[in-house]
PDB file of C-alpha atoms in Angstrom:
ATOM      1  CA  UNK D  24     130.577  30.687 -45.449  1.00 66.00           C
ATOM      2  CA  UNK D  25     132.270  31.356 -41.953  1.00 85.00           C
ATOM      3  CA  UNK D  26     134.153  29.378 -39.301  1.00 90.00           C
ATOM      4  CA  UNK D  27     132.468  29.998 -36.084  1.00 92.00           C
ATOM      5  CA  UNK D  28     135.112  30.431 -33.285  1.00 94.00           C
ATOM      6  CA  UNK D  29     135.131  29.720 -29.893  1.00 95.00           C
ATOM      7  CA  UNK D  30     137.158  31.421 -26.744  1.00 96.00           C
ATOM      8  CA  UNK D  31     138.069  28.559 -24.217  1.00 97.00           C
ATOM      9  CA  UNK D  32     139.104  30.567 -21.346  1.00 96.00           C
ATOM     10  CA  UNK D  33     139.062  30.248 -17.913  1.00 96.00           C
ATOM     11  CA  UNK D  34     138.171  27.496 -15.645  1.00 97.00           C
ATOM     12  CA  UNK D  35     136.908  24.348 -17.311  1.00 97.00           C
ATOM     13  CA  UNK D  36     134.102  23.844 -14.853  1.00 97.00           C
ATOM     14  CA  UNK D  37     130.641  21.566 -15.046  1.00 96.00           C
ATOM     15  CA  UNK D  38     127.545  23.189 -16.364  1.00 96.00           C
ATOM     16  CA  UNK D  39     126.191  23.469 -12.136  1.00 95.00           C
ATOM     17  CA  UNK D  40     129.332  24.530 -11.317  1.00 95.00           C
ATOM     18  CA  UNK D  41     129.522  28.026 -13.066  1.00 94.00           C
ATOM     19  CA  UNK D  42     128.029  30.285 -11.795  1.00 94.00           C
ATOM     20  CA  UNK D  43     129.419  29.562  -8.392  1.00 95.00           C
ATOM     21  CA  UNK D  44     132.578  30.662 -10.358  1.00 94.00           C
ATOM     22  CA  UNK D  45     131.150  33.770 -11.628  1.00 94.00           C
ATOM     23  CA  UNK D  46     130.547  34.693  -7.955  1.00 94.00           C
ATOM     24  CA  UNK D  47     133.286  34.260  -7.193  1.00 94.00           C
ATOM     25  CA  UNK D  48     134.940  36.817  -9.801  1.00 94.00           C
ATOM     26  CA  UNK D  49     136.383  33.624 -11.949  1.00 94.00           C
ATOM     27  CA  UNK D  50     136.005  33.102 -16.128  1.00 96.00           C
ATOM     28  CA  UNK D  51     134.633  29.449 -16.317  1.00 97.00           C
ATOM     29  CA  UNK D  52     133.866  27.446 -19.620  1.00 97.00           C
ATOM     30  CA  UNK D  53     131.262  24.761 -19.569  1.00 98.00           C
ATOM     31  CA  UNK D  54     130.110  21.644 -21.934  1.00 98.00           C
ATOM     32  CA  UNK D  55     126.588  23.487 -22.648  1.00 97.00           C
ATOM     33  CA  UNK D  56     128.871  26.721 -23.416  1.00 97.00           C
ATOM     34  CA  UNK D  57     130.053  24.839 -26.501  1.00 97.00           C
ATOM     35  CA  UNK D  58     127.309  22.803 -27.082  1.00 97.00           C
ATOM     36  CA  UNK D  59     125.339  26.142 -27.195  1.00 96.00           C
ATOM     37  CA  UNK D  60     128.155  27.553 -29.460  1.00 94.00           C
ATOM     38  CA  UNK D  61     128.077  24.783 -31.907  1.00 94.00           C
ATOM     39  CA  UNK D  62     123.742  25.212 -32.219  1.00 92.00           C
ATOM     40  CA  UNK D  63     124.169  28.849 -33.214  1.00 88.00           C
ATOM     41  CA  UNK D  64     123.642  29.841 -36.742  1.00 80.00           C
ATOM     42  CA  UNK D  65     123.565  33.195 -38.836  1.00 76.00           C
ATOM     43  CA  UNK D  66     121.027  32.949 -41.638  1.00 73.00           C
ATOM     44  CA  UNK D  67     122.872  35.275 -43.460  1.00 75.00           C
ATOM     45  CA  UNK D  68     126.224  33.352 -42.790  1.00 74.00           C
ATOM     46  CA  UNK D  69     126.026  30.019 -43.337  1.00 75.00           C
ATOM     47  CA  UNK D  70     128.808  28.437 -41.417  1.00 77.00           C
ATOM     48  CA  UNK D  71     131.541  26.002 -43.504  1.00 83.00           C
ATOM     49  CA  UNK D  72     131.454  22.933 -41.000  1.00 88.00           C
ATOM     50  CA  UNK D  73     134.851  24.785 -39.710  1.00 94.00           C
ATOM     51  CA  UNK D  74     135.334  25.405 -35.910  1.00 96.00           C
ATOM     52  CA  UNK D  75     138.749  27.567 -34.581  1.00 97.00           C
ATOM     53  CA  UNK D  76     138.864  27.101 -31.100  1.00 97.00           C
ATOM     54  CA  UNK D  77     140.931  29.972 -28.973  1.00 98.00           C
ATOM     55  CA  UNK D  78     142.214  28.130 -25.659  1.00 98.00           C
ATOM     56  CA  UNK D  79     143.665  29.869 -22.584  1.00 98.00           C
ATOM     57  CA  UNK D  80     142.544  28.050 -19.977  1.00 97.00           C
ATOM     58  CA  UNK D  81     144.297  26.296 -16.985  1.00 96.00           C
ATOM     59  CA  UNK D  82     142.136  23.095 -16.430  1.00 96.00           C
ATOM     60  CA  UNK D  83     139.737  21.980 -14.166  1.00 95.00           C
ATOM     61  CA  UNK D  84     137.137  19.417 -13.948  1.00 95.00           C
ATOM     62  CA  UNK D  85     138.346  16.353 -15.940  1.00 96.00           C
ATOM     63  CA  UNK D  86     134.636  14.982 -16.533  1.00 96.00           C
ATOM     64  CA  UNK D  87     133.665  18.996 -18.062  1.00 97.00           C
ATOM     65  CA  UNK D  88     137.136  18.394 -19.974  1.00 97.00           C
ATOM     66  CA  UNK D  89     135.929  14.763 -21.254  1.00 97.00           C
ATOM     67  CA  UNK D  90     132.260  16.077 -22.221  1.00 98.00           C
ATOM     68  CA  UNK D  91     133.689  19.054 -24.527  1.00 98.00           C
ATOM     69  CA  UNK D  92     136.223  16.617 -25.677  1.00 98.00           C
ATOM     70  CA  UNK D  93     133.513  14.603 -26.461  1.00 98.00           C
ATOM     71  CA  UNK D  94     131.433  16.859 -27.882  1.00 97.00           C
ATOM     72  CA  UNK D  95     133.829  18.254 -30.138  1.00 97.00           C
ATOM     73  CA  UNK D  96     134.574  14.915 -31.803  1.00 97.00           C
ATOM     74  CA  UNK D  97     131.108  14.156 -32.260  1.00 97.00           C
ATOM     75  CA  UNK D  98     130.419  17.624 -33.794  1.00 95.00           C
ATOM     76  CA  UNK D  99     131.869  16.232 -37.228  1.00 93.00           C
ATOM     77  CA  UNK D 100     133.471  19.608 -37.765  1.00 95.00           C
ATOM     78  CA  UNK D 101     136.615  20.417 -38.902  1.00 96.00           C
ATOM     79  CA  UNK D 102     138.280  21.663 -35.579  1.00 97.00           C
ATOM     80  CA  UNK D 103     141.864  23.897 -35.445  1.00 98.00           C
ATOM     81  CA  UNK D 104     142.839  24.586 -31.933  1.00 98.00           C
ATOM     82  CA  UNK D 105     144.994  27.536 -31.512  1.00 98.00           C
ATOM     83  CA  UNK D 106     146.390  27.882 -27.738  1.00 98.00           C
ATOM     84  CA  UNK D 107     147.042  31.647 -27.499  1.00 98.00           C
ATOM     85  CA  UNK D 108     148.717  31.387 -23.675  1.00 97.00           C
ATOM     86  CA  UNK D 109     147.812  28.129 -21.585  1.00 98.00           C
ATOM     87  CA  UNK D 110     146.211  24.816 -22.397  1.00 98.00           C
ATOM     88  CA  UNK D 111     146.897  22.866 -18.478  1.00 97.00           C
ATOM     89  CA  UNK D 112     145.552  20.065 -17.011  1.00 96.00           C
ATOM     90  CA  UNK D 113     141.563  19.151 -18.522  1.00 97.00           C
ATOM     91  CA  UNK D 114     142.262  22.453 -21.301  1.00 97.00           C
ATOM     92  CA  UNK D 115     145.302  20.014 -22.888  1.00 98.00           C
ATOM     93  CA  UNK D 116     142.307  16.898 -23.219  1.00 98.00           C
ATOM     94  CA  UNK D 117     140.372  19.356 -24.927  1.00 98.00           C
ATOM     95  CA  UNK D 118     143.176  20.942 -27.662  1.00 98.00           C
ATOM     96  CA  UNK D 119     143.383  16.997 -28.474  1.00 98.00           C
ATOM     97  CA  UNK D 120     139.766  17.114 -30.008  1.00 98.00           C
ATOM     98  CA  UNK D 121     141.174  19.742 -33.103  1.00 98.00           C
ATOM     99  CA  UNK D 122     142.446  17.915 -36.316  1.00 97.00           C
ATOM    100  CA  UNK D 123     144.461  20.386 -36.365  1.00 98.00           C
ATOM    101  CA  UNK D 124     146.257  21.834 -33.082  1.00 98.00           C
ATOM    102  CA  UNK D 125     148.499  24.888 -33.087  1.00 98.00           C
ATOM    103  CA  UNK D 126     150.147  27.028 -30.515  1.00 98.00           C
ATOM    104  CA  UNK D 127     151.435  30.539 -30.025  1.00 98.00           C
ATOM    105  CA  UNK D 128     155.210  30.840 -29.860  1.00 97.00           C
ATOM    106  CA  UNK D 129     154.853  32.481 -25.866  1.00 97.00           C
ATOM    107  CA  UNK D 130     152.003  29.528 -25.032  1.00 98.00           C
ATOM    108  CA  UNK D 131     152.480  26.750 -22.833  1.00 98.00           C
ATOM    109  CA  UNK D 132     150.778  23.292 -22.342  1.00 98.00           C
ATOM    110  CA  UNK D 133     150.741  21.254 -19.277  1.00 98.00           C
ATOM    111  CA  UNK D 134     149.748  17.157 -18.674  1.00 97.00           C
ATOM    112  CA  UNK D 135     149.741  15.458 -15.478  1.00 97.00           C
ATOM    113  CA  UNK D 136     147.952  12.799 -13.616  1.00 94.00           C
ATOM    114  CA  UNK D 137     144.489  13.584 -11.792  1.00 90.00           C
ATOM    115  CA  UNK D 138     144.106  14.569  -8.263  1.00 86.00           C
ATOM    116  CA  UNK D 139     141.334  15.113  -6.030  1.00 82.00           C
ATOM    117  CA  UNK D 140     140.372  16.395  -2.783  1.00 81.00           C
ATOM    118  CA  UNK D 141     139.379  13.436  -0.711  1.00 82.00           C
ATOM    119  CA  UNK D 142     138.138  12.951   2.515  1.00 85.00           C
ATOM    120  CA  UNK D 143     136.448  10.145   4.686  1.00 90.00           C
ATOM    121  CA  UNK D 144     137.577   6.691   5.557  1.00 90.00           C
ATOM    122  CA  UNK D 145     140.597   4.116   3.858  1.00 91.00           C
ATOM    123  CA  UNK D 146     137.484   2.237   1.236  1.00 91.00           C
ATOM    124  CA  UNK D 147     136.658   6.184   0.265  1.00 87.00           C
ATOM    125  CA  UNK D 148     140.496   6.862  -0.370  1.00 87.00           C
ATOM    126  CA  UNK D 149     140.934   3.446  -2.300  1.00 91.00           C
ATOM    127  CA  UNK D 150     137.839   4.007  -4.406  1.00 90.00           C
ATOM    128  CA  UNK D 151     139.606   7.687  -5.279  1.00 88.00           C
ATOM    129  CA  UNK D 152     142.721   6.230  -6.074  1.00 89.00           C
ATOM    130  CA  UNK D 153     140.564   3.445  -8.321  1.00 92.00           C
ATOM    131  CA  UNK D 154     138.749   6.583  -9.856  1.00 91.00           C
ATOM    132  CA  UNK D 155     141.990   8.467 -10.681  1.00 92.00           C
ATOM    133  CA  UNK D 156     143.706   5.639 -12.111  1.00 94.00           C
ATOM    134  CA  UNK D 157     141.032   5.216 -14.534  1.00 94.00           C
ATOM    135  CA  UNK D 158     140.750   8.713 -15.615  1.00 94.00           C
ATOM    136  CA  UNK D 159     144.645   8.687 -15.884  1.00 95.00           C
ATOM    137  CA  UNK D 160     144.363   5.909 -18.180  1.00 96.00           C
ATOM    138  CA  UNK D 161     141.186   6.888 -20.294  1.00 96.00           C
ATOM    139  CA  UNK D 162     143.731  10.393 -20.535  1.00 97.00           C
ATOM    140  CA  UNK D 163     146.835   8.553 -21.445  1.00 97.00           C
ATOM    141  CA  UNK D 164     144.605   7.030 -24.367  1.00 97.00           C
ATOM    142  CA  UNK D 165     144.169   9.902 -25.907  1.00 97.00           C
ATOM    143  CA  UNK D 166     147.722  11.459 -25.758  1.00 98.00           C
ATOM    144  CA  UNK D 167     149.477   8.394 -26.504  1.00 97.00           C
ATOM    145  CA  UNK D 168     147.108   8.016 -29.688  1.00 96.00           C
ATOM    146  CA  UNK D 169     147.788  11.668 -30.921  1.00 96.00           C
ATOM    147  CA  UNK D 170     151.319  12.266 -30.251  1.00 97.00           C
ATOM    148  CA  UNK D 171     152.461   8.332 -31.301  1.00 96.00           C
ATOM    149  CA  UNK D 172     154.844   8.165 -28.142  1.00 95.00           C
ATOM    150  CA  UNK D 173     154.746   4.706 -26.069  1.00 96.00           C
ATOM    151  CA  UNK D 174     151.956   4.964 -22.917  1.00 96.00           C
ATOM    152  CA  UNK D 175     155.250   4.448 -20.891  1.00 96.00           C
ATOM    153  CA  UNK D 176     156.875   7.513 -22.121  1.00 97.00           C
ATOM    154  CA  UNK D 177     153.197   9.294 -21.608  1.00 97.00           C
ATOM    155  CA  UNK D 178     152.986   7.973 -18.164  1.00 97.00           C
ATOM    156  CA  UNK D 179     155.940   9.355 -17.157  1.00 97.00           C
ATOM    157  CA  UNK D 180     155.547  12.902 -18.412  1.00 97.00           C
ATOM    158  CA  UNK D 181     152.456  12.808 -16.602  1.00 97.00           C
ATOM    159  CA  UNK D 182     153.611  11.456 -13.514  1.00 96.00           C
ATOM    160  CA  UNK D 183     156.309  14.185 -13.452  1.00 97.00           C
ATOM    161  CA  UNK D 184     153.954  17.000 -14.336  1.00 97.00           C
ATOM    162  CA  UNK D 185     155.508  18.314 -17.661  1.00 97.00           C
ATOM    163  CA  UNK D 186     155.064  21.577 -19.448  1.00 98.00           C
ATOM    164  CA  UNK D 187     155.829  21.989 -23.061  1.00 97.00           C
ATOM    165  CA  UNK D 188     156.866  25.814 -24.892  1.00 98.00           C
ATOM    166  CA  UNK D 189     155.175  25.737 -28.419  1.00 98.00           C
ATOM    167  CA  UNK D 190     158.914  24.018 -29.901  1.00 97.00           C
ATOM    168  CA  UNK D 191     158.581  21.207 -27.513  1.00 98.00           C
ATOM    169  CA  UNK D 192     155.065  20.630 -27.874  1.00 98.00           C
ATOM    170  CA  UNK D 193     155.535  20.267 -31.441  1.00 97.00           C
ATOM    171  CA  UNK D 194     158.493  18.166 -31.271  1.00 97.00           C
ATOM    172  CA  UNK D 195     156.327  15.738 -29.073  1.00 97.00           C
ATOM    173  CA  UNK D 196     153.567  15.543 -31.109  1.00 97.00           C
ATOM    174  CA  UNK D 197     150.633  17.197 -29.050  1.00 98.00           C
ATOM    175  CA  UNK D 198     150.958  20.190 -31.304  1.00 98.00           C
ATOM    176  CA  UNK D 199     151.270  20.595 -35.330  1.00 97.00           C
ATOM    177  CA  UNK D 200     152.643  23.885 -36.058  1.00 97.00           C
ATOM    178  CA  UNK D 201     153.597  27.556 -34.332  1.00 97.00           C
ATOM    179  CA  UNK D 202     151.620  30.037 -35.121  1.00 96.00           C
ATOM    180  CA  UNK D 203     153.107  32.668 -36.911  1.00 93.00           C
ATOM    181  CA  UNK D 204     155.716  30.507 -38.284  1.00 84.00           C
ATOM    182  CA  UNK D 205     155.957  29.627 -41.939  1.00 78.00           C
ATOM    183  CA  UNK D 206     155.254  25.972 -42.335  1.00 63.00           C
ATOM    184  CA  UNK D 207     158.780  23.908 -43.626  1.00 59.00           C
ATOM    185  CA  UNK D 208     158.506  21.259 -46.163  1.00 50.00           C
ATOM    186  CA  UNK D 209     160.563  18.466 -44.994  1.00 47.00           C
ATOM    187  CA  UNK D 210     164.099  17.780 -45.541  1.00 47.00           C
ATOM    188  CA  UNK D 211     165.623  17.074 -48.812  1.00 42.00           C
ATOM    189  CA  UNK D 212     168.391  15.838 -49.815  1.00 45.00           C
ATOM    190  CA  UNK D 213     169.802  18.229 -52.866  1.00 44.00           C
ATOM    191  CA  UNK D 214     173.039  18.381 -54.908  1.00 52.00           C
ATOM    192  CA  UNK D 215     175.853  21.617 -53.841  1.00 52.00           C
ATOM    193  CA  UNK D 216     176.966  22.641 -57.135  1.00 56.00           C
ATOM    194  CA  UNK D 217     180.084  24.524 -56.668  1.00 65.00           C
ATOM    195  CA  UNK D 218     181.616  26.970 -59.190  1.00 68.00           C
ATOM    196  CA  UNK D 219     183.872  24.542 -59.833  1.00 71.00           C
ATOM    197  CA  UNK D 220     181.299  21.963 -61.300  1.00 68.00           C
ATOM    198  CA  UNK D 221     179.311  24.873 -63.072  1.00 69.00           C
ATOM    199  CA  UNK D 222     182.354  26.209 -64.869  1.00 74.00           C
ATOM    200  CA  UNK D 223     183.002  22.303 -66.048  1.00 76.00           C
ATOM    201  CA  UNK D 224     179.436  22.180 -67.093  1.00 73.00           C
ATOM    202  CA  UNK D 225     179.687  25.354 -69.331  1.00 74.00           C
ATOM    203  CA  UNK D 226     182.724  24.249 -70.693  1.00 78.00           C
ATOM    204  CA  UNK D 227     181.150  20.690 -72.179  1.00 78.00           C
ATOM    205  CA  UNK D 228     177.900  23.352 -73.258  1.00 76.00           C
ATOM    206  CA  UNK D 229     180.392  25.149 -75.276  1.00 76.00           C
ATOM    207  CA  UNK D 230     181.846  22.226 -76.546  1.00 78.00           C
ATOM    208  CA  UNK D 231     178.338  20.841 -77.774  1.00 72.00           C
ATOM    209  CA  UNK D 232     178.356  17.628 -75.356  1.00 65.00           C
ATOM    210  CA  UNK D 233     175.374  16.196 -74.576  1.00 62.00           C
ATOM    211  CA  UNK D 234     174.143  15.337 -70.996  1.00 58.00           C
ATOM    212  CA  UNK D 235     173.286  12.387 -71.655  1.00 55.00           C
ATOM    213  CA  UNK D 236     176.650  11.242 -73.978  1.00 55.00           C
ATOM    214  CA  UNK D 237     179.248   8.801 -72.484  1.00 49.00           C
ATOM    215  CA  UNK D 238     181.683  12.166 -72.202  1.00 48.00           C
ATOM    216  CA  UNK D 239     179.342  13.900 -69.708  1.00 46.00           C
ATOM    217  CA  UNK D 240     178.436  10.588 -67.827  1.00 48.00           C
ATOM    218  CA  UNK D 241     182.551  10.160 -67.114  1.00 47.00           C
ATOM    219  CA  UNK D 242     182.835  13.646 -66.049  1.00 48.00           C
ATOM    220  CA  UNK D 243     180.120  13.431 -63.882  1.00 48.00           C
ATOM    221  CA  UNK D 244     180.745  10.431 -62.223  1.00 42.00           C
ATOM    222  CA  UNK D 245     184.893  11.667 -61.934  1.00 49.00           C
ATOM    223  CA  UNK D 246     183.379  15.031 -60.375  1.00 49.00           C
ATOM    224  CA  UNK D 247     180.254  14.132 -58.209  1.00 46.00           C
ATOM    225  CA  UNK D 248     178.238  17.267 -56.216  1.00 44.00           C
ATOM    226  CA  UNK D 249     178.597  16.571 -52.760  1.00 41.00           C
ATOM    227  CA  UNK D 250     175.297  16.272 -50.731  1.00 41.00           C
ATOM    228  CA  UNK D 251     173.977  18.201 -47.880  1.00 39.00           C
ATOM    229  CA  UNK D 252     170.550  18.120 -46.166  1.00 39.00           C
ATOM    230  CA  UNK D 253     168.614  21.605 -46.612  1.00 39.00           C
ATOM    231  CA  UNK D 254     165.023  22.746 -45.817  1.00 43.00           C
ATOM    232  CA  UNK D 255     163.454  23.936 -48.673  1.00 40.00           C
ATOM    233  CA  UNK D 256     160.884  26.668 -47.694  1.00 38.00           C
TER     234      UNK D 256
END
């Protein structure tokens, strides 16, 4: 059994618009690439329902974006995004699709609102502006619902164009670990026993006291451990 992996690189372009790239000298990555991807089986591989996608890609067309996003969470697979250098723009709506999203410690993600080259009269501009909204919304959707921040707070790191490090984009909630880093359990609070303390509790071992025996309970509550917070690895 074998998780099939994907590289995300390049332009995120529609399926027409591809090769235009390749003439162009540019990597683009396409819906049918992945649908294509997803189809393929070894016969003497079986894969695990497992997909690791590899993304290093800095956006492009937010309906291409959408579709793989799409596609992905319709796969029923178990999806782990790992951003190796760049998830921008569309690639960032796409890392969202992984139950699982991690990023190199040199990578960078990037959100902001839509644009679009427009052009004719003032009803073509407002039906753009219409048409970005939208997409800004349908976008805001889907970070505010991963990350658990407000769609204010999401609205204004996309208004301002933000870019996270791999720290910060874990901190924020659109990513769940850094690679390479050994995962932390969570904070605990534990008792400091200082030599003082463990040469007391030899002494009432010596002694034959019991833990449990009025004795101990006095000392213990006459000498309390302070408390620190630690994480325990």
């Amino acid at each position: 059994m074998m998780t099939k992996k994907m590289l995300i690189n390049g332009i995120i372009s529609a399926d027409d618009d591809a090769e235009v790239y390749g003439w162009l000298g540019y990597t683009a990555y396409t819906p049918n690439m992945l649908r294509s991807a997803l189809a393929e089986q070894d016969p003497n591989e079986p894969d695990d329902g497992t997909v690791e996608l590899q993304i290093n890609s800095p956006g492009g067309d937010v309906f291409a974006g959408s579709e793989i996003y799409t596609v992905l969470r319709d796969s029923g697979a178990q999806v782990t995004a790992k951003i190796t250098g760049v998830a921008a723009s569309a690639a960032s709506v796409i890392a969202m699709a992984a139950n699982k999203i991690e990023m190199s410690p040199t990578a960078q993600m990037m959100i902001h609102r839509t644009s679009s080259a427009i052009q004719g009269n003032v009803e073509d501009f407002a039906k753009a502006i219409q048409m970005m909204d939208s997409n800004d919304q349908a976008i805001l959707d889907v970070y505010a619902q991963r990350t658990g921040q407000s769609d204010e707070q999401i609205y204004n790191l996309m208004a301002n164009e933000t870019w996270f490090n791999a720290r910060r984009a874990v901190e924020m909630g659109f990513a769940d670990e850094i690679m390479f880093e050994p995962v932390k359990a969570a904070n605990s609070v534990v008792p400091t026993v200082t030599a003082e303390l463990r040469e007391k509790v030899r002494n009432l071992m010596r002694s034959g006291q019991q833990p449990g025996s009025q004795k101990s309970q006095e000392s213990q509550l006459h000498n309390k451990p302070t408390k620190s917070l630690s994480n325990s690895k």
